[in-house]
PDB file of C-alpha atoms in Angstrom:
ATOM      1  CA  MET A  16      93.365  80.036 100.281  1.00  0.00           C
ATOM      2  CA  ASN A  17      95.787  78.966 102.996  1.00  0.00           C
ATOM      3  CA  SER A  18      97.764  81.325 105.179  1.00  0.00           C
ATOM      4  CA  ASP A  19     101.089  80.470 103.492  1.00  0.00           C
ATOM      5  CA  MET A  20      99.697  81.610 100.148  1.00  0.00           C
ATOM      6  CA  ASN A  21      98.330  84.800 101.694  1.00  0.00           C
ATOM      7  CA  LYS A  22     101.708  85.476 103.272  1.00  0.00           C
ATOM      8  CA  GLN A  23     103.504  84.850  99.974  1.00  0.00           C
ATOM      9  CA  GLN A  24     101.163  87.152  98.017  1.00  0.00           C
ATOM     10  CA  ASP A  25     101.538  89.899 100.609  1.00  0.00           C
ATOM     11  CA  ALA A  26     105.330  89.601 100.458  1.00  0.00           C
ATOM     12  CA  VAL A  27     105.426  89.950  96.646  1.00  0.00           C
ATOM     13  CA  ARG A  28     103.225  92.655  95.182  1.00  0.00           C
ATOM     14  CA  ILE A  29     102.750  94.714  92.050  1.00  0.00           C
ATOM     15  CA  GLN A  30     100.642  97.765  92.725  1.00  0.00           C
ATOM     16  CA  GLU A  31      99.878 101.294  91.576  1.00  0.00           C
ATOM     17  CA  ALA A  32      99.986 102.799  95.055  1.00  0.00           C
ATOM     18  CA  ASP A  33     103.061 104.084  96.812  1.00  0.00           C
ATOM     19  CA  PHE A  34     104.479 101.927  99.603  1.00  0.00           C
ATOM     20  CA  SER A  35     106.038 102.526 103.008  1.00  0.00           C
ATOM     21  CA  ILE A  36     109.614 101.334 103.404  1.00  0.00           C
ATOM     22  CA  GLU A  37     109.193 101.245 107.171  1.00  0.00           C
ATOM     23  CA  ALA A  38     106.018  99.165 106.942  1.00  0.00           C
ATOM     24  CA  GLU A  39     107.709  96.646 104.647  1.00  0.00           C
ATOM     25  CA  VAL A  40     110.804  96.398 106.877  1.00  0.00           C
ATOM     26  CA  ASP A  41     108.595  95.997 109.957  1.00  0.00           C
ATOM     27  CA  ALA A  42     106.553  93.280 108.213  1.00  0.00           C
ATOM     28  CA  LEU A  43     109.761  91.419 107.391  1.00  0.00           C
ATOM     29  CA  ARG A  44     111.130  91.814 110.928  1.00  0.00           C
ATOM     30  CA  ALA A  45     107.872  90.386 112.288  1.00  0.00           C
ATOM     31  CA  THR A  46     108.366  87.114 110.392  1.00  0.00           C
ATOM     32  CA  SER A  47     111.275  85.875 112.505  1.00  0.00           C
ATOM     33  CA  LYS A  48     113.216  86.847 115.619  1.00  0.00           C
ATOM     34  CA  ARG A  49     116.239  85.080 114.143  1.00  0.00           C
ATOM     35  CA  ILE A  50     116.779  87.911 111.659  1.00  0.00           C
ATOM     36  CA  GLY A  51     119.983  89.751 112.532  1.00  0.00           C
ATOM     37  CA  GLY A  52     120.418  91.872 109.421  1.00  0.00           C
ATOM     38  CA  ILE A  53     118.082  93.432 106.890  1.00  0.00           C
ATOM     39  CA  THR A  54     119.161  94.912 103.566  1.00  0.00           C
ATOM     40  CA  THR A  55     116.974  97.027 101.327  1.00  0.00           C
ATOM     41  CA  PHE A  56     117.176  98.123  97.733  1.00  0.00           C
ATOM     42  CA  LEU A  57     114.984 101.048  96.748  1.00  0.00           C
ATOM     43  CA  GLY A  58     114.692 101.996  93.088  1.00  0.00           C
ATOM     44  CA  CYS A  59     113.577 105.587  92.464  1.00  0.00           C
ATOM     45  CA  ALA A  60     112.604 107.639  89.428  1.00  0.00           C
ATOM     46  CA  ARG A  61     115.349 109.942  88.078  1.00  0.00           C
ATOM     47  CA  ASP A  62     114.744 113.303  86.438  1.00  0.00           C
ATOM     48  CA  PHE A  63     117.572 112.761  83.928  1.00  0.00           C
ATOM     49  CA  SER A  64     118.419 109.829  81.670  1.00  0.00           C
ATOM     50  CA  GLU A  65     120.388 109.300  78.455  1.00  0.00           C
ATOM     51  CA  GLY A  66     121.439 112.955  78.466  1.00  0.00           C
ATOM     52  CA  ARG A  67     117.976 114.480  78.665  1.00  0.00           C
ATOM     53  CA  ASP A  68     115.377 115.511  81.208  1.00  0.00           C
ATOM     54  CA  VAL A  69     112.710 113.004  82.176  1.00  0.00           C
ATOM     55  CA  PHE A  70     109.318 114.415  83.159  1.00  0.00           C
ATOM     56  CA  SER A  71     107.713 111.126  84.154  1.00  0.00           C
ATOM     57  CA  ILE A  72     107.932 107.366  83.655  1.00  0.00           C
ATOM     58  CA  ASN A  73     104.974 105.166  82.695  1.00  0.00           C
ATOM     59  CA  PHE A  74     105.160 101.522  83.731  1.00  0.00           C
ATOM     60  CA  GLU A  75     103.359  98.613  82.112  1.00  0.00           C
ATOM     61  CA  GLN A  76     103.213  94.940  83.131  1.00  0.00           C
ATOM     62  CA  TYR A  77     102.033  91.617  81.777  1.00  0.00           C
ATOM     63  CA  ALA A  78      99.568  91.075  84.612  1.00  0.00           C
ATOM     64  CA  GLY A  79      99.703  87.595  86.070  1.00  0.00           C
ATOM     65  CA  MET A  80     102.991  86.603  84.475  1.00  0.00           C
ATOM     66  CA  ALA A  81     104.807  89.491  86.187  1.00  0.00           C
ATOM     67  CA  THR A  82     103.541  88.524  89.644  1.00  0.00           C
ATOM     68  CA  ARG A  83     104.349  84.872  89.037  1.00  0.00           C
ATOM     69  CA  ALA A  84     107.868  85.770  87.901  1.00  0.00           C
ATOM     70  CA  MET A  85     108.410  87.770  91.096  1.00  0.00           C
ATOM     71  CA  LEU A  86     107.047  84.910  93.244  1.00  0.00           C
ATOM     72  CA  SER A  87     109.452  82.597  91.458  1.00  0.00           C
ATOM     73  CA  LEU A  88     112.346  84.974  92.186  1.00  0.00           C
ATOM     74  CA  ARG A  89     111.388  84.953  95.860  1.00  0.00           C
ATOM     75  CA  ASP A  90     111.334  81.149  95.983  1.00  0.00           C
ATOM     76  CA  GLU A  91     114.670  80.897  94.173  1.00  0.00           C
ATOM     77  CA  ALA A  92     116.333  83.476  96.423  1.00  0.00           C
ATOM     78  CA  LEU A  93     115.124  81.643  99.545  1.00  0.00           C
ATOM     79  CA  GLU A  94     116.706  78.451  98.177  1.00  0.00           C
ATOM     80  CA  LYS A  95     119.887  80.022  96.841  1.00  0.00           C
ATOM     81  CA  PHE A  96     120.959  82.227  99.759  1.00  0.00           C
ATOM     82  CA  GLU A  97     121.228  81.800 103.527  1.00  0.00           C
ATOM     83  CA  ILE A  98     118.374  84.188 104.151  1.00  0.00           C
ATOM     84  CA  ILE A  99     115.244  83.962 106.269  1.00  0.00           C
ATOM     85  CA  ASP A 100     112.637  85.925 104.354  1.00  0.00           C
ATOM     86  CA  LEU A 101     112.223  88.694 101.782  1.00  0.00           C
ATOM     87  CA  ARG A 102     109.708  91.079 100.318  1.00  0.00           C
ATOM     88  CA  ILE A 103     109.430  92.621  96.836  1.00  0.00           C
ATOM     89  CA  VAL A 104     107.087  95.480  95.947  1.00  0.00           C
ATOM     90  CA  HIS A 105     107.014  97.026  92.453  1.00  0.00           C
ATOM     91  CA  ARG A 106     104.819  99.909  91.393  1.00  0.00           C
ATOM     92  CA  VAL A 107     103.185  99.919  87.964  1.00  0.00           C
ATOM     93  CA  THR A 108     101.797 103.353  87.359  1.00  0.00           C
ATOM     94  CA  THR A 109     103.069 106.798  86.292  1.00  0.00           C
ATOM     95  CA  VAL A 110     105.853 108.087  88.523  1.00  0.00           C
ATOM     96  CA  HIS A 111     107.737 111.356  88.673  1.00  0.00           C
ATOM     97  CA  ALA A 112     111.275 112.274  89.721  1.00  0.00           C
ATOM     98  CA  GLY A 113     112.020 111.106  93.237  1.00  0.00           C
ATOM     99  CA  ASP A 114     109.054 108.743  93.427  1.00  0.00           C
ATOM    100  CA  LYS A 115     109.598 105.228  94.699  1.00  0.00           C
ATOM    101  CA  ILE A 116     109.411 102.428  92.095  1.00  0.00           C
ATOM    102  CA  VAL A 117     110.633  99.153  93.531  1.00  0.00           C
ATOM    103  CA  LEU A 118     111.589  97.929  96.992  1.00  0.00           C
ATOM    104  CA  ILE A 119     113.404  94.743  97.934  1.00  0.00           C
ATOM    105  CA  VAL A 120     113.819  93.875 101.599  1.00  0.00           C
ATOM    106  CA  VAL A 121     115.876  90.861 102.623  1.00  0.00           C
ATOM    107  CA  GLY A 122     116.327  89.476 106.126  1.00  0.00           C
ATOM    108  CA  ALA A 123     119.043  87.045 107.187  1.00  0.00           C
ATOM    109  CA  GLU A 124     120.900  85.984 110.305  1.00  0.00           C
ATOM    110  CA  HIS A 125     123.975  87.802 109.014  1.00  0.00           C
ATOM    111  CA  ARG A 126     124.525  90.700 106.620  1.00  0.00           C
ATOM    112  CA  GLY A 127     126.562  88.914 103.918  1.00  0.00           C
ATOM    113  CA  PRO A 128     123.815  86.737 102.452  1.00  0.00           C
ATOM    114  CA  ALA A 129     121.303  89.572 102.848  1.00  0.00           C
ATOM    115  CA  PHE A 130     123.436  91.895 100.685  1.00  0.00           C
ATOM    116  CA  GLU A 131     124.125  89.171  98.114  1.00  0.00           C
ATOM    117  CA  ALA A 132     120.473  88.156  97.827  1.00  0.00           C
ATOM    118  CA  CYS A 133     119.294  91.753  97.524  1.00  0.00           C
ATOM    119  CA  GLU A 134     121.635  92.417  94.587  1.00  0.00           C
ATOM    120  CA  TRP A 135     120.753  89.110  92.912  1.00  0.00           C
ATOM    121  CA  ILE A 136     117.035  89.804  93.229  1.00  0.00           C
ATOM    122  CA  ILE A 137     117.109  93.272  91.635  1.00  0.00           C
ATOM    123  CA  ASP A 138     119.430  92.062  88.838  1.00  0.00           C
ATOM    124  CA  SER A 139     117.175  89.064  88.168  1.00  0.00           C
ATOM    125  CA  LEU A 140     113.991  91.114  88.377  1.00  0.00           C
ATOM    126  CA  LYS A 141     115.225  93.387  85.603  1.00  0.00           C
ATOM    127  CA  GLN A 142     115.884  90.398  83.357  1.00  0.00           C
ATOM    128  CA  ARG A 143     112.975  88.101  84.190  1.00  0.00           C
ATOM    129  CA  VAL A 144     109.898  90.082  85.209  1.00  0.00           C
ATOM    130  CA  PRO A 145     107.713  91.337  82.322  1.00  0.00           C
ATOM    131  CA  ILE A 146     107.544  94.999  83.238  1.00  0.00           C
ATOM    132  CA  TRP A 147     108.362  97.846  80.851  1.00  0.00           C
ATOM    133  CA  LYS A 148     108.823 101.569  81.250  1.00  0.00           C
ATOM    134  CA  LYS A 149     108.419 104.538  78.959  1.00  0.00           C
ATOM    135  CA  GLU A 150     110.124 107.806  79.773  1.00  0.00           C
ATOM    136  CA  VAL A 151     108.335 111.033  78.927  1.00  0.00           C
ATOM    137  CA  THR A 152     110.984 113.556  77.857  1.00  0.00           C
ATOM    138  CA  PRO A 153     111.088 116.969  76.163  1.00  0.00           C
ATOM    139  CA  ASP A 154     111.939 115.103  72.927  1.00  0.00           C
ATOM    140  CA  GLY A 155     108.911 112.809  73.210  1.00  0.00           C
ATOM    141  CA  ASP A 156     108.198 109.411  74.694  1.00  0.00           C
ATOM    142  CA  SER A 157     110.954 106.820  74.770  1.00  0.00           C
ATOM    143  CA  TRP A 158     110.710 103.141  75.738  1.00  0.00           C
ATOM    144  CA  VAL A 159     113.568 102.045  77.947  1.00  0.00           C
ATOM    145  CA  THR A 160     115.233  99.016  76.427  1.00  0.00           C
ATOM    146  CA  GLU A 161     118.314  98.435  78.512  1.00  0.00           C
ATOM    147  CA  HIS A 162     118.488  97.186  82.079  1.00  0.00           C
ATOM    148  CA  PRO A 163     121.766  98.517  83.549  1.00  0.00           C
TER     149      PRO A 163
ATOM    150  CA  MET B   6      91.087  81.020  68.575  1.00  0.00           C
ATOM    151  CA  ILE B   7      94.592  82.109  69.516  1.00  0.00           C
ATOM    152  CA  LYS B   8      94.890  85.340  71.474  1.00  0.00           C
ATOM    153  CA  ILE B   9      98.000  87.411  70.850  1.00  0.00           C
ATOM    154  CA  LEU B  10      99.013  90.159  73.272  1.00  0.00           C
ATOM    155  CA  PHE B  11     101.491  92.949  72.523  1.00  0.00           C
ATOM    156  CA  PHE B  12     103.435  94.869  75.141  1.00  0.00           C
ATOM    157  CA  GLY B  13     105.620  97.936  75.526  1.00  0.00           C
ATOM    158  CA  SER B  14     107.391  99.248  72.451  1.00  0.00           C
ATOM    159  CA  ILE B  15     105.892  96.454  70.311  1.00  0.00           C
ATOM    160  CA  ALA B  16     102.329  97.558  71.073  1.00  0.00           C
ATOM    161  CA  ALA B  17     103.363 101.142  70.326  1.00  0.00           C
ATOM    162  CA  LYS B  18     105.044 100.129  67.060  1.00  0.00           C
ATOM    163  CA  ILE B  19     102.129  98.163  65.643  1.00  0.00           C
ATOM    164  CA  GLY B  20      99.399 100.304  67.205  1.00  0.00           C
ATOM    165  CA  ARG B  21      97.442  97.553  68.927  1.00  0.00           C
ATOM    166  CA  ARG B  22      97.474  95.612  72.153  1.00  0.00           C
ATOM    167  CA  GLU B  23      95.925  92.361  71.018  1.00  0.00           C
ATOM    168  CA  MET B  24      94.701  90.362  68.057  1.00  0.00           C
ATOM    169  CA  MET B  25      92.967  87.035  67.518  1.00  0.00           C
ATOM    170  CA  ILE B  26      93.897  84.302  65.031  1.00  0.00           C
ATOM    171  CA  ASP B  27      91.320  81.693  64.085  1.00  0.00           C
ATOM    172  CA  ARG B  28      93.546  79.016  62.551  1.00  0.00           C
ATOM    173  CA  CYS B  29      94.816  75.606  63.592  1.00  0.00           C
ATOM    174  CA  GLY B  30      98.174  73.885  63.262  1.00  0.00           C
ATOM    175  CA  LEU B  31     100.324  76.980  63.676  1.00  0.00           C
ATOM    176  CA  THR B  32     103.746  76.855  65.238  1.00  0.00           C
ATOM    177  CA  LEU B  33     104.943  79.648  67.484  1.00  0.00           C
ATOM    178  CA  ALA B  34     107.086  80.882  64.583  1.00  0.00           C
ATOM    179  CA  ASP B  35     103.928  81.022  62.417  1.00  0.00           C
ATOM    180  CA  VAL B  36     102.151  83.085  65.064  1.00  0.00           C
ATOM    181  CA  VAL B  37     105.087  85.504  65.262  1.00  0.00           C
ATOM    182  CA  LYS B  38     104.916  85.845  61.472  1.00  0.00           C
ATOM    183  CA  GLU B  39     101.126  86.332  61.520  1.00  0.00           C
ATOM    184  CA  ALA B  40     101.698  89.147  63.993  1.00  0.00           C
ATOM    185  CA  GLY B  41     104.192  90.715  61.568  1.00  0.00           C
ATOM    186  CA  LEU B  42     107.057  90.504  64.051  1.00  0.00           C
ATOM    187  CA  GLU B  43     109.394  88.004  62.376  1.00  0.00           C
ATOM    188  CA  THR B  44     112.048  90.702  61.936  1.00  0.00           C
ATOM    189  CA  PHE B  45     111.560  92.366  65.317  1.00  0.00           C
ATOM    190  CA  LYS B  46     114.670  91.823  67.437  1.00  0.00           C
ATOM    191  CA  PRO B  47     115.127  91.184  70.261  1.00  0.00           C
ATOM    192  CA  LEU B  48     111.705  89.595  70.690  1.00  0.00           C
ATOM    193  CA  LEU B  49     110.650  87.680  73.784  1.00  0.00           C
ATOM    194  CA  VAL B  50     107.662  85.361  73.526  1.00  0.00           C
ATOM    195  CA  ALA B  51     105.427  83.771  76.156  1.00  0.00           C
ATOM    196  CA  VAL B  52     102.790  81.080  75.727  1.00  0.00           C
ATOM    197  CA  ASN B  53     100.120  81.006  78.417  1.00  0.00           C
ATOM    198  CA  GLN B  54     102.258  83.307  80.556  1.00  0.00           C
ATOM    199  CA  GLN B  55     105.375  81.118  80.388  1.00  0.00           C
ATOM    200  CA  GLN B  56     108.371  82.418  78.454  1.00  0.00           C
ATOM    201  CA  GLU B  57     109.014  80.126  75.465  1.00  0.00           C
ATOM    202  CA  HIS B  58     112.257  79.845  73.493  1.00  0.00           C
ATOM    203  CA  ASP B  59     111.301  77.060  71.087  1.00  0.00           C
ATOM    204  CA  LEU B  60     109.599  78.617  68.076  1.00  0.00           C
ATOM    205  CA  ASN B  61     108.781  75.173  66.677  1.00  0.00           C
ATOM    206  CA  ILE B  62     106.171  74.263  69.294  1.00  0.00           C
ATOM    207  CA  LEU B  63     102.578  73.931  68.131  1.00  0.00           C
ATOM    208  CA  ILE B  64     100.152  76.536  69.410  1.00  0.00           C
ATOM    209  CA  GLN B  65      96.801  75.160  70.552  1.00  0.00           C
ATOM    210  CA  ASP B  66      93.305  76.551  70.233  1.00  0.00           C
ATOM    211  CA  GLY B  67      92.691  78.804  73.259  1.00  0.00           C
ATOM    212  CA  ASP B  68      96.374  79.581  73.854  1.00  0.00           C
ATOM    213  CA  GLU B  69      97.473  83.071  74.802  1.00  0.00           C
ATOM    214  CA  VAL B  70     100.693  84.211  73.117  1.00  0.00           C
ATOM    215  CA  ALA B  71     102.519  87.331  74.280  1.00  0.00           C
ATOM    216  CA  MET B  72     104.940  89.336  72.125  1.00  0.00           C
ATOM    217  CA  MET B  73     107.316  91.222  74.391  1.00  0.00           C
ATOM    218  CA  PRO B  74     110.361  93.472  74.066  1.00  0.00           C
ATOM    219  CA  PRO B  75     113.174  92.947  76.613  1.00  0.00           C
ATOM    220  CA  PHE B  76     112.019  93.618  80.145  1.00  0.00           C
ATOM    221  CA  ALA B  77     112.880  96.925  81.803  1.00  0.00           C
ATOM    222  CA  GLY B  78     111.441  96.877  85.287  1.00  0.00           C
ATOM    223  CA  GLY B  79     113.041  98.284  88.415  1.00  0.00           C
TER     224      GLY B  79
END
């Protein structure tokens, strides 16, 4: 396995474990001294959804296809926007209110493309990456079907 | 053999995560029907981990077909 592939797989990960925002930002900063702006999107678990309490959220993925879809998003974003590098980390496990779920970190020379790419990546991830979530509520379990 | 995988609300609805079909000459639409999901909407389908929109393609022996509800990551 060459170093480019290792770098790519480290930059795009699906994992059960929590992640460090600072570690991911530092890893991105270390890729290039030309980076002048870094944007982040952090998705967190809410304790309320659709008018009811949410105790926890269980995530499920189509292993293999989900990682490939995220790698594809990374490649497309690097082509589409004037950005230097990016990282995507998504947890697939059971999370509770306040827990971190997904992190996108984008580095660019200037802030504009970094903001645009970050929004495009999270919007595209919700539509194209085979991950699902089930909310555990006082009324029972409920699969989330929309991606607002 | 064709391996069919079920995810999310579909797996919950039909009470299983996978099934095998030992038949040849099936289209993707046939496989969806064999899985009992021809009326499930919206249904996303992948063949060998690539999303597929053409239900007329022929499924080959050894293929892996995934039946998926709309994605909801993030």
